[in-house]
Tab-separated table of C-alpha atoms and ligand atoms in Angstrom:
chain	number	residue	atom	x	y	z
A	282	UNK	CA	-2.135	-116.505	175.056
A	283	UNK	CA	-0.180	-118.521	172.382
A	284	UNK	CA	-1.300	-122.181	171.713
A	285	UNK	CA	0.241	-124.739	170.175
A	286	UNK	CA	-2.668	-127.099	168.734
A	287	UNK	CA	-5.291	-124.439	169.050
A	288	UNK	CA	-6.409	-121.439	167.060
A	289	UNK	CA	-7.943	-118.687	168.541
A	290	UNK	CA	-9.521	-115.762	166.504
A	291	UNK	CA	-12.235	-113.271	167.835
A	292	UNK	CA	-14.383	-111.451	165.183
A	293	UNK	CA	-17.584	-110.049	165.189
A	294	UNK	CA	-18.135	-110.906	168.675
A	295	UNK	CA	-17.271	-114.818	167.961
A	296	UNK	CA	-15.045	-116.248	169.200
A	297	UNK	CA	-13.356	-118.911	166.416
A	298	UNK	CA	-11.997	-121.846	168.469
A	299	UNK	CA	-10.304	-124.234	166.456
A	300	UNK	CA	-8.496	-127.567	167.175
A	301	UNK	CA	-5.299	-127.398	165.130
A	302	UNK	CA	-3.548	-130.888	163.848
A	303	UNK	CA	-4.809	-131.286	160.655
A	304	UNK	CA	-1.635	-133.870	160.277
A	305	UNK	CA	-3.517	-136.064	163.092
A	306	UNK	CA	-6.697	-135.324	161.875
A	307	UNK	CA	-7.077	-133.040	165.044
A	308	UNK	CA	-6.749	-135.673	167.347
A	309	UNK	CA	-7.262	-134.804	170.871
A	310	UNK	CA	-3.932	-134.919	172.985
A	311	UNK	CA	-3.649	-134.135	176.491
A	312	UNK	CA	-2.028	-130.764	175.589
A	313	UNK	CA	-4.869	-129.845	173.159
A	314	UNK	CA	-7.470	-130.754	175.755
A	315	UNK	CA	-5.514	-127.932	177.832
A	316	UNK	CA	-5.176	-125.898	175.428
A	317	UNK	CA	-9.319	-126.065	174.558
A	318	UNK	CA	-9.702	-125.329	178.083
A	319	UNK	CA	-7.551	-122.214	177.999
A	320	UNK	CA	-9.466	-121.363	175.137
A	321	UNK	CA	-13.068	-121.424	176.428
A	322	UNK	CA	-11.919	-119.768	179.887
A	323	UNK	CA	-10.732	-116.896	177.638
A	324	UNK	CA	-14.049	-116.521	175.774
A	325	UNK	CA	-15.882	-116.682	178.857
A	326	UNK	CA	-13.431	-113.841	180.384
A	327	UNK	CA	-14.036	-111.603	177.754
A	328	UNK	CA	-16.917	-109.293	177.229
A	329	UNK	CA	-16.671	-108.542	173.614
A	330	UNK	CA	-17.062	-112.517	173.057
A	331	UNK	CA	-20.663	-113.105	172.743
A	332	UNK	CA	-20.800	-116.620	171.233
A	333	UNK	CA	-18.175	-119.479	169.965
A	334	UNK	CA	-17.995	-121.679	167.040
A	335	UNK	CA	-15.629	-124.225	167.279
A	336	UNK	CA	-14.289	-126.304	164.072
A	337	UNK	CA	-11.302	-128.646	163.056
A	338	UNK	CA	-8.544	-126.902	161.224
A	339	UNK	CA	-8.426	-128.707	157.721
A	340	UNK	CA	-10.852	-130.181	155.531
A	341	UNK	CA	-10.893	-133.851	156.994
A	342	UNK	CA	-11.717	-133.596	160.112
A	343	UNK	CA	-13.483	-131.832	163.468
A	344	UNK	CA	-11.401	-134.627	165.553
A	345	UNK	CA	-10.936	-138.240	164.609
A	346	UNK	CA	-10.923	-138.550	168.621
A	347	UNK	CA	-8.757	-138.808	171.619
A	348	UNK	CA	-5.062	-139.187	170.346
A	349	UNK	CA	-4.630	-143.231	170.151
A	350	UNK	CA	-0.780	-142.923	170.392
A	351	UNK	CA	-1.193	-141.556	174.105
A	352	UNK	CA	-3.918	-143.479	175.034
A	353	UNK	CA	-1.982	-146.435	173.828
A	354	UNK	CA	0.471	-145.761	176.487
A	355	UNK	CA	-1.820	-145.090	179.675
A	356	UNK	CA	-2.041	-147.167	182.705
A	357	UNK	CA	-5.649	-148.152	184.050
A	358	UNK	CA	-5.225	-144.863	186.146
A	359	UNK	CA	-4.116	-142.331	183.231
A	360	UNK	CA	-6.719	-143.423	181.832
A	361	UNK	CA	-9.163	-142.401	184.633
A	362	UNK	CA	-7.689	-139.421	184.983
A	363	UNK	CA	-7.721	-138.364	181.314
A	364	UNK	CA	-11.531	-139.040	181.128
A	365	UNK	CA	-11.732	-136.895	183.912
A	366	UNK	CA	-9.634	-134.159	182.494
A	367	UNK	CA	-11.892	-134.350	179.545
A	368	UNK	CA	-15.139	-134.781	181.130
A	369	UNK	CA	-14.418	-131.479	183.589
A	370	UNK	CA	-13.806	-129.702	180.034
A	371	UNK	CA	-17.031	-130.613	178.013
A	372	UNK	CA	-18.599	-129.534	181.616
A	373	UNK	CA	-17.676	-126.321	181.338
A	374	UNK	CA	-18.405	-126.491	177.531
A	375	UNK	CA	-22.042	-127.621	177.941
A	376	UNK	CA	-22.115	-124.894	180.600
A	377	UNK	CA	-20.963	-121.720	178.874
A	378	UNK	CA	-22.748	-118.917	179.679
A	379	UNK	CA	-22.452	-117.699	175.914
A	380	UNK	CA	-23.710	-120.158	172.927
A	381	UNK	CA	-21.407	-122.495	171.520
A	382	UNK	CA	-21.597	-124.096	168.238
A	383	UNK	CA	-19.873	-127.186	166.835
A	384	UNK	CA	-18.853	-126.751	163.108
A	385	UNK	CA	-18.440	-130.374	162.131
A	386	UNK	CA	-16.581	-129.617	158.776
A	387	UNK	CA	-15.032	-133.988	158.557
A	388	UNK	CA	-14.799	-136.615	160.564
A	389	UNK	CA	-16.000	-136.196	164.028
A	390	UNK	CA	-15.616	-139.471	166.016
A	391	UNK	CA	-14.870	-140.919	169.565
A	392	UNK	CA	-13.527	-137.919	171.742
A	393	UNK	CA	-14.258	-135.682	168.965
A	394	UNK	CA	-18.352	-136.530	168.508
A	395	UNK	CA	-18.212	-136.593	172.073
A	396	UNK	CA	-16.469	-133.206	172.154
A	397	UNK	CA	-19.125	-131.975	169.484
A	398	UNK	CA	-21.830	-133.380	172.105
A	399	UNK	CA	-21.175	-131.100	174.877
A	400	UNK	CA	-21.521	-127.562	172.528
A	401	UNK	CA	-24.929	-126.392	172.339
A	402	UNK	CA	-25.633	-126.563	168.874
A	403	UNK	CA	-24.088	-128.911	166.259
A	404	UNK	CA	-24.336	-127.535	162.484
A	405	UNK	CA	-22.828	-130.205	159.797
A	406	UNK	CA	-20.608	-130.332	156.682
A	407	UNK	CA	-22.582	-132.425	153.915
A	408	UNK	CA	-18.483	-133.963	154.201
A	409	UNK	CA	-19.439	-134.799	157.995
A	410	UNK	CA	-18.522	-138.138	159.417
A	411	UNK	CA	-19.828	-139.209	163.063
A	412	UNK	CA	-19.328	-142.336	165.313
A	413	UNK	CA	-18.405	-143.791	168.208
A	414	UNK	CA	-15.461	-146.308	166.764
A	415	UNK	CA	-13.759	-147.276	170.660
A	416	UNK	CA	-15.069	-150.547	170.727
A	417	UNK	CA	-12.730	-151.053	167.754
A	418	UNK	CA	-10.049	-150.259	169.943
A	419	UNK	CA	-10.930	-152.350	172.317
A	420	UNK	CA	-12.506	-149.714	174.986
A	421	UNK	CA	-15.576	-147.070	175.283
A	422	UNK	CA	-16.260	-143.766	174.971
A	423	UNK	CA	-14.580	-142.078	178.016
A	424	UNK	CA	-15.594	-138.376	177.482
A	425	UNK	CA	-19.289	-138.716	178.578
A	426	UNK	CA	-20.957	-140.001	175.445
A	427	UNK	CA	-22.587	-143.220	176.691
A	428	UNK	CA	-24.976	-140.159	178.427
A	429	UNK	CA	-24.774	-137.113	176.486
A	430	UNK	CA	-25.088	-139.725	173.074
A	431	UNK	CA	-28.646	-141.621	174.808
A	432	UNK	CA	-29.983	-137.806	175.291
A	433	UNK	CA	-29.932	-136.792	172.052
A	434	UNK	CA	-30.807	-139.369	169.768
A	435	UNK	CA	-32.390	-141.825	172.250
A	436	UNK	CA	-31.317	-145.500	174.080
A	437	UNK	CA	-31.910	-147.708	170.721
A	438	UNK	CA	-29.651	-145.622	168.407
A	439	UNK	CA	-26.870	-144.387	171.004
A	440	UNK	CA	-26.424	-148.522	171.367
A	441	UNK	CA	-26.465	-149.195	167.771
A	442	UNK	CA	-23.602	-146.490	167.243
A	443	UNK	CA	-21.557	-147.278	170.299
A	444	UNK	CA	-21.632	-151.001	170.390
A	445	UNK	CA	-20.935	-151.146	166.598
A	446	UNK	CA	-18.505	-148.335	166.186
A	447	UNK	CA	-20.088	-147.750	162.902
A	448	UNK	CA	-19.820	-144.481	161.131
A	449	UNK	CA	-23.187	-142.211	160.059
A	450	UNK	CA	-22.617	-139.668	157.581
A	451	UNK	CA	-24.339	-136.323	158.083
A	452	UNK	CA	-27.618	-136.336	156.781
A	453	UNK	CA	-28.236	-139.998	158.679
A	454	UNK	CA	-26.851	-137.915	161.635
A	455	UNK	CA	-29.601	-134.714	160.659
A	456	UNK	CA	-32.372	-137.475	160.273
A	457	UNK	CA	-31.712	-139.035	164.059
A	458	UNK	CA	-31.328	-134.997	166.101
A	459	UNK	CA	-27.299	-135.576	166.000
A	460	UNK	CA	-26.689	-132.344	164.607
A	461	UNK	CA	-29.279	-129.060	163.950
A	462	UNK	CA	-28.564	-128.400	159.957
A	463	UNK	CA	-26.554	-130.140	157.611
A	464	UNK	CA	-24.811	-127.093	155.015
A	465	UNK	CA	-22.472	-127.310	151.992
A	466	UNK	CA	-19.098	-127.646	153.039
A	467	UNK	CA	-17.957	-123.838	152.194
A	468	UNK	CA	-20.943	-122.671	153.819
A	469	UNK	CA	-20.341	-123.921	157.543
A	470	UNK	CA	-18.676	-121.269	159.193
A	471	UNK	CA	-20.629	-118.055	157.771
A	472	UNK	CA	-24.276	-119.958	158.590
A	473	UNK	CA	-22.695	-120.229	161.869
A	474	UNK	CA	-22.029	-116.884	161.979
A	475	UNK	CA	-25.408	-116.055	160.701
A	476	UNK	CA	-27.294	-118.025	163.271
A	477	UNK	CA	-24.875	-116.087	166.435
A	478	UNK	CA	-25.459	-113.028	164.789
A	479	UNK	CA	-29.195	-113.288	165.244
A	480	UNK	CA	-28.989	-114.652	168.848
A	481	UNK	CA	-26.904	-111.457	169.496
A	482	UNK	CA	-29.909	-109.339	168.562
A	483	UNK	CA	-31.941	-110.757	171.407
A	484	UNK	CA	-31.711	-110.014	175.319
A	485	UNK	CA	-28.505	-110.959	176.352
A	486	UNK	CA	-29.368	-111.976	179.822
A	487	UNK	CA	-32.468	-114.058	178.598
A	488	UNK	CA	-30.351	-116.027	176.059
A	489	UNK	CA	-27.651	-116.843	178.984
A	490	UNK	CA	-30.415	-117.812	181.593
A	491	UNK	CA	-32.242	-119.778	178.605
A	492	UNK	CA	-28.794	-121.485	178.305
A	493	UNK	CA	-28.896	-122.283	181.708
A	494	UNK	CA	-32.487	-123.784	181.978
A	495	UNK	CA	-32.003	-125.889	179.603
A	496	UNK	CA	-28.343	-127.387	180.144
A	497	UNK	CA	-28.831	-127.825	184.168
A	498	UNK	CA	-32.861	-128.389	183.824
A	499	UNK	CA	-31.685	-131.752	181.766
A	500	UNK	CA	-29.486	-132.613	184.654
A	501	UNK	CA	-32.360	-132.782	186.798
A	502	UNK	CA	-35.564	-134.473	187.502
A	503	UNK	CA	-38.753	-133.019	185.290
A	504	UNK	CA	-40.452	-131.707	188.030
A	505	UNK	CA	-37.222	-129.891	189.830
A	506	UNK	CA	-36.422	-128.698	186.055
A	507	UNK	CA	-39.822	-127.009	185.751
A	508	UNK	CA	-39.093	-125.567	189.456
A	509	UNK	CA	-35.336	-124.066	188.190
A	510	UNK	CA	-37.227	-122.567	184.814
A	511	UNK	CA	-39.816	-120.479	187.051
A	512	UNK	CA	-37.138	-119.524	189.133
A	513	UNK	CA	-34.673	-118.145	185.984
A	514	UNK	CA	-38.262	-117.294	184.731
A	515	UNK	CA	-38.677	-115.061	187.658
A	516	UNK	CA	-34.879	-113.427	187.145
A	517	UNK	CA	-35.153	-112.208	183.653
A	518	UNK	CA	-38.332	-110.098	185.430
A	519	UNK	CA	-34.930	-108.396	187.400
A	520	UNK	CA	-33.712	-107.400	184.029
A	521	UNK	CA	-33.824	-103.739	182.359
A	522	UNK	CA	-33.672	-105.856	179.136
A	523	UNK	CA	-37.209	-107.246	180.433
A	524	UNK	CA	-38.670	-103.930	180.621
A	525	UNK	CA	-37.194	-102.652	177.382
A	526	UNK	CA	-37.804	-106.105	175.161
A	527	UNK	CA	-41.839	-105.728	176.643
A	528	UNK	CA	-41.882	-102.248	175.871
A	529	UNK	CA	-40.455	-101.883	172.789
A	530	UNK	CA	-42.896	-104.566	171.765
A	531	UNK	CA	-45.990	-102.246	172.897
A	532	UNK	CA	-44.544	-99.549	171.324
A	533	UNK	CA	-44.144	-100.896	167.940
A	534	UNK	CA	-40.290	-100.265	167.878
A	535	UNK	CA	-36.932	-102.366	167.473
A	536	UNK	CA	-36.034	-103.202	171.379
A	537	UNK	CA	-32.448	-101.994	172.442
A	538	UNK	CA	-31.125	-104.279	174.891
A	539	UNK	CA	-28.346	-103.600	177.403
A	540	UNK	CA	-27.577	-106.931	178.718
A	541	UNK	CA	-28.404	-105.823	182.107
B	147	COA	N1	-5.233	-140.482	167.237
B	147	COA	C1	-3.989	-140.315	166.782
B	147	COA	N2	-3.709	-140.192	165.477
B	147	COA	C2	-4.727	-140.235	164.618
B	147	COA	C3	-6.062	-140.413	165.027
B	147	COA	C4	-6.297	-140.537	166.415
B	147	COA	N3	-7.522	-140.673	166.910
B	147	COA	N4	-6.853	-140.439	163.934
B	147	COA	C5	-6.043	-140.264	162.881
B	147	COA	N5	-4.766	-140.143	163.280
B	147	COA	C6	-3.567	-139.943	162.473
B	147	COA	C7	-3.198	-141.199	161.706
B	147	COA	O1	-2.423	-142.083	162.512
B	147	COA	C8	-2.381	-140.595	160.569
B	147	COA	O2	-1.117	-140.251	161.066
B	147	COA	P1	0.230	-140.584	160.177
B	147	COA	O3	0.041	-139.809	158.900
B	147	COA	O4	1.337	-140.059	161.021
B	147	COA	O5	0.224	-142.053	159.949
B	147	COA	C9	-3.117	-139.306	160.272
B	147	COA	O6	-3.844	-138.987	161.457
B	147	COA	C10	-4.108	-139.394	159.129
B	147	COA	O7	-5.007	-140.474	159.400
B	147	COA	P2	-5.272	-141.705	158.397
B	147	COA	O8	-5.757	-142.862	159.201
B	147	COA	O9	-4.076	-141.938	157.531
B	147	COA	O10	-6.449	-141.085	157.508
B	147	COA	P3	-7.550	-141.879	156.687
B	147	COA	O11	-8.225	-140.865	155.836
B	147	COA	O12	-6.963	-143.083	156.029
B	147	COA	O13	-8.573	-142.441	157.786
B	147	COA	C11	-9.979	-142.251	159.758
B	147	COA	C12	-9.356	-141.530	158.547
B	147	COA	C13	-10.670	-141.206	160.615
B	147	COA	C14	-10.989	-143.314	159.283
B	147	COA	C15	-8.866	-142.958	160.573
B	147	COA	O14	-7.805	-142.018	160.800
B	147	COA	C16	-9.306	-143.466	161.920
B	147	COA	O15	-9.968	-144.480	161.979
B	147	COA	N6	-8.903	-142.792	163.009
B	147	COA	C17	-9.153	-143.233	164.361
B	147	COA	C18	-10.575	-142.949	164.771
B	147	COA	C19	-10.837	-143.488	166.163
B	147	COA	O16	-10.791	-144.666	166.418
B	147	COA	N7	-11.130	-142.581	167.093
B	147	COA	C20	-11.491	-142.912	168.436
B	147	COA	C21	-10.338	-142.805	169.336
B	147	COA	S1	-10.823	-143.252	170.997
């Protein structure tokens, strides 16, 4: 499929998503948020995709957040339904059955940090830049990061960054559990690829039911999120790649899994 503000590039079994309006500072438009759906439903479709990273096209910025020209123009209900639109995206984002990495290679703020939020995994640029800057516009985050913002960095600092609209470069955003690593600039995308490449060597099924535990377990209470684990727990038991991984351990050799 052909996209306008999107790039789409499979190699190595990754999938390369990235946003592409460099001149807006990849600003996320209604048709881009489309588009970025498009994108991920391909991924998931396809079985030679085993993992994404997603980046900003450019060297400025992941996004600098929603697109301010369009929200500029919404009624009180656009405006509900674009959060919606959004928030049913970085759903199926924080769902993906295959793991997703955010390359933050610039600025990553408002719809874009929140954006970043909902991947997996968020490796840095040392030329990172991350905030929440709505209240400068006058509104708040709209694509779930008064919740996804809280569970990562806790209550006290999600406040600080959302009622302030301040800006936290990337090691300040390494220091508080915002992102996993913080890299040099030209070495985003290949320790990215590194870190997929090594997930690809391990059981297939265990990494997407590990996925799973972990992304719906936090939706849930402690105790029902323990109950889901031993369930998934009990799955992966199902699994040929259960037998093999267990004996190939006994028997001193390299396990080949089948993802099945
Ligand atoms: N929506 C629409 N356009 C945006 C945008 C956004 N969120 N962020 C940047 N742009 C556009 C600018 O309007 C400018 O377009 P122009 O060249 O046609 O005038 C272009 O991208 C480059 O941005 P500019 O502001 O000139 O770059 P800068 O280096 O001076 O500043 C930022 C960079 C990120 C500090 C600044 O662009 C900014 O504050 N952006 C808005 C961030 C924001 O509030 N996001 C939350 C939205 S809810």
């Amino acid at each position: 499929m052909a996209f306008e503000n999107i790039l789409y590039d499979v190699k190595d079994h990754i999938a390369h998503i990235t946003l592409n309006r460099p001149e807006k500072l990849n600003a996320l438009s209604w048709k881009t948020m489309s588009e970025l759906r498009e994108a991920f439903l391909q991924a998931k479709a396809d079985s030679a995709v085993k993992g994404i990273i997603l980046t900003g096209a450019g060297d400025k910025a992941f996004a600098a957040g929603a697109d301010i020209q369009e929200l500029s123009e919404m009624s009180a209900y656009e405006a509900k339904e674009f959060a919606l639109n959004a928030q049913e995206i970085l759903g199926l984002i924080e769902h993906f059955p295959k793991p997703v990495i955010a390359a933050v290679n610039g600025y990553c703020l408002g719809g874009g940090n929140e954006l970043a939020m909902a991947c997996h995994m968020r490796w840095a640029s040392e030329k990172a830049k991350f905030g929440q800057p709505e209240v400068n516009l006058g509104i708040i985050p709209g694509n779930g990061g008064t919740q996804r913002l809280p569970r990562l960095i806790g209550k006290g600092r999600a406040i600080e960054l959302v009622i302030s609209g301040n800006m936290i470069d990337a090691q300040e955003a390494y220091r508080i559990g915002l992102v996993n690593h913080v890299v040099p600039h030209e070495e985003l995308i290949s320790s990215c690829e590194a870190f997929l490449q090594t997930v690809f060597q391990k059981g297939p099924v265990a990494v997407r039911l590990a996925l799973e535990a972990v992304t719906r377990g936090l939706e849930m209470g402690v105790e029902d999120g323990i109950a889901f684990e031993a369930s998934l727990f009990g799955v992966a038991f199902s699994t040929e790649d259960m037998k093999e991984g267990t004996k190939a351990f006994l028997e001193k050799r390299k396990a080949q899994f089948q993802g099945k």
